[in-house]
Amino acid sequence: MKKKAFITGINGQDGSYLSSYLVDKGYKVYGLVRRNSINEHQTTRLDILNNKIDLSYGDLLDESSLESKIRKIKPDEIYNLAAQSHVKVSFEIPQFTVKTNAIGVLNILEAYRKFCPKSRFYQASSSEMFGVSVDKDKFQRETTKLAPNSPYGCSKVFSFYLTKFYRRAYKLFVCNGILFNHESPFRGTNFVTNKIVKGAVAIKLGLQKKLELGNLDAYRDWGHSKDYVEAMHKIINHKVPDDFVVASGKTYSVRDFCNITFKKLNLNYKDYVVQNKKYLRPGEVPFLKGDARRARKILGWKPKYTIHTLIDEMIESWTKTLSK
Ligand code: NAP
Ligand code: GDD
C-alpha cells in the first residue's frame, strides 16, 4: 500500500518541493490550502504535479478542518510547514503570526494526538529561533541557546518546545527540523535572495534602474529548498524521533549575495543597490551559520547545491520569466 503524507503549507516554497519529492518516492500526497480569492494563485507552485496530489481547503486556525482531514486521511506522515513565514512581516502582524505559528501548531498537534497518534509528525522549526545567540566557535547547533529577536522567532520557539513536549509527555513520534535559510526560484520575492536575483536580472535586461534593500550586513547560511525537503523526509523516517539542524555550514552577508549575483551578470552591485530604511527591522538576527554535522552523520544527509549553483538556477529562472 502507498504511504500517505499530509502536508500543511503545501503550496508554499517547501511544500511544493516536498510534494514532488514524495510523489516521486511513491507516496500518496494530501495537502491543506487556504482559500485565496484568486483561485489560480492558490496552486501555481504545484502546477507541475497536476492531478497527482489531493488538495483541500483548511487553515491551522480552524481546528475542525484539521481534525476532519486527519481523521479521514489517517496519514503515515504529517509535515507541518504552514506558517506566516516572513520575519519582517511578523513585526507588522504579530498577533496573526503568533496565532498561526504557535496556536496553529497546538491545533494540529492536538488533532494528530486525538485522531491519528500512530502517525509521525514533522514541525518546521527555524534557525531564526537562535536570534542573537551563537556559540563561541561561531556556529549554531542543536545545543545552542535560543534567543529569538522577532515575533516570528518567538512563535517558532513556542512550537519547537511544544513539539518536544508532545514527544516527551505522550510518547508520540514527533520531530523538529531546525532549518537554516533555504531558497529556490519558488521563493517569495519579498525574501532577500529572490528579491536580489529578480532585481539584478531586471536591471541587466533594462527593466529596472535601482534595487532598494535594507540591512546589507546581516549574515545568512543559505541552501536550496530541494536539498532541505530531503532532510525533512530523512528526519521523519529516522528510527527514533529527534531534532536536527539542517544547514550548509557556510555563511555570507546580504552584501556578498549581491556581489556574487551582480558579478554573474557582469554588473557591479555598488552601481545599483541602494539602502532604504523601510526594509530595516526593529529586531535583527545579525549572524547565522549552522553546524549540521549530526544530520550529515546520523541521517546521511548531504546537500547537492552550493550558493553558486543556487544563484545560477535562480538567475536562469528569472531570465526566462522576464525575457518573455
Ligand atoms: P512559505 O513559502 O511562506 O509557505 C508557507 C505556507 O504556509 C503557505 O502555503 C501559506 O499559505 C501557508 N499558511 C500560512 N498561514 C497559514 C494558516 N493560518 N493556515 C494554513 N496555512 C497557512 O514558507 P516556506 O519557505 O515554504 O517555509 C515552510 C515552513 O518552514 C514555514 O513554517 C517556515 O516558517 C519554515 N522555515 C522556512 C525556512 C526557509 O528558509 N524557507 C527556514 C526555516 C523554517 P498561503 O500561500 O495561503 O499564504
Ligand atoms: N526580506 C528582505 N528584504 N530582507 C532584507 C532586505 C530586503 O529588502 N534587505 C536586507 N535584508 C536582510 C534582512 O534584514 C535579513 O537579515 C536577511 O536579509 C534575510 O532576510 P529574509 O530573506 O527575509 O529571511 P530571514 O532570514 O529573515 O527569514 C527566513 O529564514 C528563516 C530561517 O533563518 C525565512 O524563510 C523564515 O521563515 C525562516 O525561518
Coordinates of C-alpha atoms and ligand atoms in Angstrom, one line a residue:
M1 CA 0.0 0.0 0.0
K2 CA 1.2 3.5 -0.8
K3 CA 2.4 5.6 2.2
K4 CA 0.2 8.6 2.9
A5 CA 1.7 12.1 3.6
F6 CA -0.3 15.1 4.8
I7 CA 1.3 18.5 4.2
T8 CA 0.2 21.8 5.6
G9 CA 1.6 24.8 3.7
I10 CA 1.7 22.6 0.6
N11 CA 1.5 25.5 -1.8
G12 CA 4.5 27.3 -0.2
Q13 CA 8.1 27.0 -1.4
D14 CA 9.0 23.9 0.7
G15 CA 5.5 22.3 0.4
S16 CA 5.8 22.2 -3.4
Y17 CA 9.3 20.8 -3.4
L18 CA 8.4 18.3 -0.7
S19 CA 5.3 17.2 -2.7
S20 CA 7.3 16.5 -5.8
Y21 CA 9.9 14.6 -3.7
L22 CA 7.3 12.4 -2.0
V23 CA 5.2 11.8 -5.2
D24 CA 8.5 10.6 -6.9
K25 CA 9.0 8.3 -3.9
G26 CA 5.6 6.7 -4.5
Y27 CA 3.7 8.5 -1.7
K28 CA 0.0 9.5 -1.9
V29 CA 0.2 13.2 -1.0
Y30 CA -2.6 15.2 0.6
G31 CA -2.4 18.9 1.2
L32 CA -4.1 21.7 3.1
V33 CA -4.6 25.0 1.3
R34 CA -6.1 28.3 2.4
R35 CA -8.7 29.8 0.3
N36 CA -7.4 32.6 -2.0
S37 CA -9.8 35.0 -3.7
I38 CA -7.9 34.4 -7.0
N39 CA -8.3 30.7 -7.4
E40 CA -5.4 30.4 -10.0
H41 CA -2.9 31.9 -7.5
Q42 CA -3.5 29.1 -5.0
T43 CA -1.6 26.3 -6.6
T44 CA 0.8 27.9 -9.1
R45 CA 3.8 26.3 -7.4
L46 CA 2.1 22.9 -7.7
D47 CA 1.2 23.2 -11.4
I48 CA 3.7 20.6 -12.5
L49 CA 2.1 18.0 -10.2
N50 CA -1.3 18.3 -12.0
N51 CA -3.6 15.7 -10.6
K52 CA -1.0 13.8 -8.6
I53 CA -1.9 15.3 -5.3
D54 CA -5.1 15.7 -3.3
L55 CA -5.8 19.2 -2.0
S56 CA -8.5 20.5 0.2
Y57 CA -9.3 23.8 2.0
G58 CA -8.3 24.4 5.6
D59 CA -6.4 26.6 8.0
L60 CA -4.2 26.0 11.0
L61 CA -6.6 28.3 13.0
D62 CA -9.6 26.2 12.0
E63 CA -9.4 23.2 14.3
S64 CA -12.4 21.4 12.8
S65 CA -10.9 21.4 9.3
L66 CA -7.6 19.9 10.7
E67 CA -9.4 17.3 12.7
S68 CA -11.7 16.1 9.9
K69 CA -8.8 15.8 7.4
I70 CA -6.5 13.9 9.8
R71 CA -9.4 11.6 10.8
K72 CA -10.3 10.9 7.2
I73 CA -6.8 10.6 5.6
K74 CA -5.1 8.8 8.5
P75 CA -1.7 9.8 7.2
D76 CA 1.5 7.9 7.9
E77 CA 3.5 11.2 8.0
I78 CA 2.3 14.7 8.8
Y79 CA 4.5 17.6 7.7
N80 CA 3.5 20.9 9.4
L81 CA 5.0 23.5 7.1
A82 CA 2.3 26.1 7.3
A83 CA 3.3 29.4 8.8
Q84 CA 3.3 33.2 8.5
S85 CA 6.9 32.8 7.4
H86 CA 8.1 36.3 6.8
V87 CA 10.1 37.7 9.7
K88 CA 9.8 41.4 8.8
V89 CA 6.0 41.0 8.3
S90 CA 5.8 39.4 11.7
F91 CA 6.6 42.8 13.3
E92 CA 3.6 44.2 11.4
I93 CA 1.1 41.4 12.1
P94 CA 2.5 39.9 15.4
Q95 CA -0.8 38.5 16.6
F96 CA -1.7 36.7 13.4
T97 CA 1.9 35.4 13.2
V98 CA 1.8 34.0 16.8
K99 CA -1.7 32.6 16.4
T100 CA -0.7 30.7 13.2
N101 CA 2.8 29.7 14.1
A102 CA 2.2 28.8 17.8
I103 CA -1.5 28.2 18.5
G104 CA -1.9 26.7 14.9
V105 CA 0.8 24.1 15.8
L106 CA -1.0 23.3 19.0
N107 CA -4.2 22.8 17.0
I108 CA -2.6 20.3 14.6
L109 CA -0.7 18.5 17.3
E110 CA -4.0 18.0 19.2
A111 CA -5.8 16.7 16.1
Y112 CA -2.9 14.3 15.5
R113 CA -2.8 13.1 19.1
K114 CA -6.5 12.5 19.3
F115 CA -7.2 11.0 15.8
C116 CA -4.0 9.6 14.4
P117 CA -1.4 9.0 17.1
K118 CA 0.4 6.2 15.2
S119 CA 1.4 8.7 12.6
R120 CA 4.7 10.6 12.5
F121 CA 4.9 14.4 12.8
Y122 CA 7.4 16.9 11.5
Q123 CA 7.5 20.5 12.7
A124 CA 9.2 23.2 10.5
S125 CA 11.4 24.9 13.1
S126 CA 13.8 27.6 12.2
S127 CA 17.3 29.0 12.7
E128 CA 15.5 32.3 13.4
M129 CA 15.0 30.8 16.9
F130 CA 18.7 31.3 17.7
G131 CA 18.2 35.0 17.2
V132 CA 21.2 36.8 18.7
S133 CA 22.8 33.7 20.1
V134 CA 25.8 32.0 18.7
D135 CA 28.4 29.5 20.1
K136 CA 32.0 30.6 20.8
D137 CA 33.1 28.8 17.6
K138 CA 30.7 31.0 15.5
F139 CA 28.2 28.2 14.8
Q140 CA 24.7 27.4 15.9
R141 CA 23.8 23.8 16.6
E142 CA 21.1 21.7 18.4
T143 CA 22.6 22.7 21.8
T144 CA 22.9 26.4 21.1
K145 CA 20.8 28.7 23.4
L146 CA 17.7 30.1 21.8
A147 CA 17.4 33.9 21.9
P148 CA 14.7 34.9 19.3
N149 CA 14.6 38.5 18.2
S150 CA 11.3 38.8 16.3
P151 CA 7.6 37.8 16.9
Y152 CA 8.2 35.1 14.2
G153 CA 11.2 33.8 16.1
C154 CA 9.3 33.7 19.4
S155 CA 6.4 31.9 17.9
K156 CA 8.7 29.3 16.4
V157 CA 10.4 28.8 19.8
F158 CA 6.9 28.1 21.4
S159 CA 6.1 25.5 18.7
F160 CA 9.6 23.9 18.9
Y161 CA 9.2 23.3 22.7
L162 CA 5.6 22.3 22.3
T163 CA 6.6 19.6 19.8
K164 CA 9.3 18.4 22.1
F165 CA 6.8 18.3 24.9
Y166 CA 4.3 16.1 22.9
R167 CA 7.1 13.7 22.3
R168 CA 8.1 13.5 26.0
A169 CA 4.6 13.6 27.5
Y170 CA 2.6 11.5 25.0
K171 CA 5.4 9.4 23.6
L172 CA 4.4 10.4 20.1
F173 CA 6.8 10.2 17.1
V174 CA 7.3 14.0 16.6
C175 CA 10.4 15.7 15.4
N176 CA 11.7 19.2 14.7
G177 CA 13.9 20.2 11.7
I178 CA 15.8 23.3 12.7
L179 CA 16.3 24.6 9.2
F180 CA 18.6 27.4 8.2
N181 CA 17.6 29.7 5.3
H182 CA 16.8 27.9 2.1
E183 CA 15.9 29.4 -1.2
S184 CA 14.9 28.5 -4.8
P185 CA 13.2 30.0 -7.8
F186 CA 10.0 29.3 -5.9
R187 CA 11.0 31.6 -3.0
G188 CA 8.6 34.6 -2.4
T189 CA 10.1 37.7 -4.0
N190 CA 9.9 39.6 -0.7
F191 CA 12.6 37.4 0.8
V192 CA 16.0 38.9 0.2
T193 CA 17.6 36.3 -2.2
N194 CA 14.8 36.2 -4.7
K195 CA 14.4 40.0 -4.5
I196 CA 18.1 40.4 -5.3
V197 CA 18.2 38.0 -8.1
K198 CA 14.9 39.2 -9.7
G199 CA 16.2 42.9 -9.3
A200 CA 19.6 42.1 -10.8
V201 CA 18.2 40.3 -13.8
A202 CA 15.6 43.1 -14.3
I203 CA 18.5 45.7 -14.2
K204 CA 20.5 43.6 -16.7
L205 CA 17.5 43.5 -19.1
G206 CA 17.0 47.2 -18.8
L207 CA 13.7 46.8 -17.0
Q208 CA 14.7 48.4 -13.6
K209 CA 17.2 51.0 -12.6
K210 CA 17.9 50.5 -8.9
L211 CA 17.4 47.8 -6.2
E212 CA 16.3 49.0 -2.7
L213 CA 17.4 46.8 0.2
G214 CA 17.6 47.1 4.0
N215 CA 20.4 45.7 6.1
L216 CA 23.3 44.6 3.9
D217 CA 25.5 43.4 6.8
A218 CA 23.4 40.5 8.1
Y219 CA 24.9 37.1 7.5
R220 CA 22.9 34.1 6.5
D221 CA 23.6 30.4 5.9
W222 CA 21.8 29.8 2.6
G223 CA 20.9 26.4 1.0
H224 CA 18.4 25.1 -1.6
S225 CA 14.9 24.1 -0.7
K226 CA 15.2 20.9 -2.8
D227 CA 18.1 19.6 -0.6
Y228 CA 16.3 20.7 2.6
V229 CA 13.0 18.9 1.9
E230 CA 15.1 15.7 1.5
A231 CA 16.4 16.3 5.1
M232 CA 12.7 16.7 6.3
H233 CA 11.9 13.2 4.9
K234 CA 15.1 11.7 6.5
I235 CA 14.2 13.3 9.9
I236 CA 10.7 11.9 9.9
N237 CA 11.9 8.5 8.8
H238 CA 14.7 8.2 11.3
K239 CA 14.4 5.2 13.7
V240 CA 13.8 7.5 16.7
P241 CA 12.1 10.9 16.9
D242 CA 14.7 13.6 17.3
D243 CA 15.5 17.2 16.4
F244 CA 18.2 18.1 13.8
V245 CA 19.9 21.3 12.5
V246 CA 19.9 21.4 8.7
A247 CA 22.4 23.9 7.2
S248 CA 25.2 24.4 4.7
G249 CA 27.8 25.4 7.3
K250 CA 28.8 28.4 5.2
T251 CA 27.7 32.0 5.8
Y252 CA 27.6 35.1 3.5
S253 CA 26.4 38.6 4.1
V254 CA 23.5 40.1 2.1
R255 CA 26.2 42.3 0.5
D256 CA 28.2 39.2 -0.5
F257 CA 25.0 37.8 -2.0
C258 CA 24.5 41.0 -4.0
N259 CA 28.1 41.0 -5.1
I260 CA 28.0 37.3 -6.3
T261 CA 24.7 37.7 -8.2
F262 CA 25.5 41.0 -9.9
K263 CA 29.0 39.7 -10.9
K264 CA 27.5 36.7 -12.5
L265 CA 25.6 39.2 -14.7
N266 CA 28.8 41.2 -15.4
L267 CA 27.5 44.1 -13.3
N268 CA 28.8 45.9 -10.1
Y269 CA 26.2 45.8 -7.4
K270 CA 27.5 49.1 -6.0
D271 CA 26.2 50.9 -9.1
Y272 CA 22.6 49.7 -8.4
V273 CA 21.9 48.7 -4.8
V274 CA 20.6 51.5 -2.5
Q275 CA 19.6 51.3 1.1
N276 CA 16.0 52.1 2.1
K277 CA 15.3 52.3 5.9
K278 CA 11.8 51.0 5.3
Y279 CA 13.3 47.5 4.9
L280 CA 15.1 47.6 8.3
R281 CA 13.6 45.6 11.2
P282 CA 13.0 46.6 14.8
G283 CA 15.0 43.5 15.8
E284 CA 17.6 41.8 13.5
V285 CA 19.3 38.5 13.6
P286 CA 22.9 39.5 12.7
F287 CA 24.6 36.2 12.0
L288 CA 23.6 32.6 11.2
K289 CA 25.9 29.7 10.4
G290 CA 24.7 26.2 11.1
D291 CA 26.6 23.1 12.2
A292 CA 24.6 20.2 10.6
R293 CA 27.2 17.5 11.5
R294 CA 24.5 15.4 13.3
A295 CA 22.2 15.4 10.3
R296 CA 25.1 14.5 8.0
K297 CA 26.4 11.8 10.3
I298 CA 23.2 10.2 11.7
L299 CA 20.8 10.8 8.7
G300 CA 23.4 10.6 5.9
W301 CA 22.1 14.0 4.6
K302 CA 24.3 15.8 2.1
P303 CA 23.2 18.9 0.2
K304 CA 23.9 18.9 -3.6
Y305 CA 23.7 22.6 -4.2
T306 CA 26.2 25.3 -3.4
I307 CA 25.4 29.0 -3.1
H308 CA 26.7 29.4 -6.7
T309 CA 24.5 26.6 -8.2
L310 CA 21.6 28.0 -6.2
I311 CA 22.1 31.5 -7.6
D312 CA 22.7 30.2 -11.2
E313 CA 19.4 28.4 -11.1
M314 CA 17.6 31.5 -9.8
I315 CA 19.2 33.7 -12.4
E316 CA 18.2 31.3 -15.2
S317 CA 14.6 31.2 -13.9
W318 CA 14.2 35.0 -13.7
T319 CA 15.9 35.4 -17.1
K320 CA 13.4 33.1 -18.7
T321 CA 10.4 34.8 -16.9
L322 CA 11.5 38.4 -17.5
S323 CA 12.6 37.9 -21.1
K324 CA 9.1 36.8 -22.2
Ligands
NAP1 P1 6.2 29.9 2.5 O1 6.6 29.7 1.1 O2 5.9 31.2 3.1 O3 4.9 28.9 2.8 C1 4.1 29.0 3.9 C2 2.8 28.2 3.7 O4 2.0 28.3 4.9 C3 2.0 28.8 2.5 O5 1.4 27.7 1.8 C4 0.9 29.5 3.3 O6 -0.3 29.6 2.6 C5 0.7 28.6 4.5 N1 0.0 29.3 5.6 C6 0.2 30.5 6.1 N2 -0.7 30.7 7.1 C7 -1.5 29.6 7.2 C8 -2.6 29.3 8.1 N3 -3.0 30.1 9.0 N4 -3.2 28.1 7.9 C9 -2.7 27.2 6.9 N5 -1.7 27.5 6.1 C10 -1.1 28.7 6.2 O7 7.3 29.2 3.5 P2 8.4 28.1 3.2 O8 9.7 28.9 2.9 O9 7.9 27.1 2.3 O10 8.6 27.5 4.7 C11 7.9 26.4 5.1 C12 8.0 26.3 6.6 O11 9.4 26.2 7.0 C13 7.4 27.5 7.4 O12 6.8 27.0 8.5 C14 8.6 28.4 7.7 O13 8.4 29.2 8.8 C15 9.7 27.3 7.9 N6 11.1 27.6 7.7 C16 11.4 28.1 6.5 C17 12.7 28.4 6.2 C18 13.2 29.0 4.9 O14 14.3 29.5 4.8 N7 12.4 28.8 3.8 C19 13.7 28.2 7.2 C20 13.3 27.6 8.4 C21 12.0 27.4 8.7 P3 -0.7 30.9 1.7 O15 0.0 30.7 0.4 O16 -2.2 30.8 1.6 O17 -0.2 32.1 2.5
GDD2 N1 13.2 40.4 3.1 C1 14.2 41.3 3.0 N2 14.0 42.3 2.1 N3 15.3 41.1 3.7 C2 16.3 42.0 3.6 C3 16.2 43.1 2.7 C4 15.0 43.3 1.9 O1 14.8 44.2 1.2 N4 17.4 43.9 2.8 C5 18.1 43.2 3.7 N5 17.5 42.1 4.2 C6 18.1 41.2 5.2 C7 17.1 41.0 6.4 O2 17.2 42.1 7.3 C8 17.7 39.7 6.9 O3 18.8 40.0 7.8 C9 18.2 39.0 5.7 O4 18.2 40.0 4.6 C10 17.4 37.8 5.3 O5 16.0 38.2 5.2 P1 14.9 37.2 4.6 O6 15.3 36.8 3.2 O7 13.6 38.0 4.7 O8 14.9 36.0 5.5 P2 15.0 35.8 7.1 O9 16.4 35.3 7.4 O10 14.5 37.0 7.8 O11 13.9 34.6 7.3 C11 14.0 33.4 6.5 O12 14.8 32.5 7.1 C12 14.4 32.0 8.4 C13 15.4 30.9 8.8 O13 16.5 31.6 9.4 C14 12.5 33.0 6.4 O14 12.4 32.0 5.5 C15 12.0 32.4 7.7 O15 10.7 31.8 7.5 C16 13.0 31.4 8.2 O16 12.6 30.7 9.4

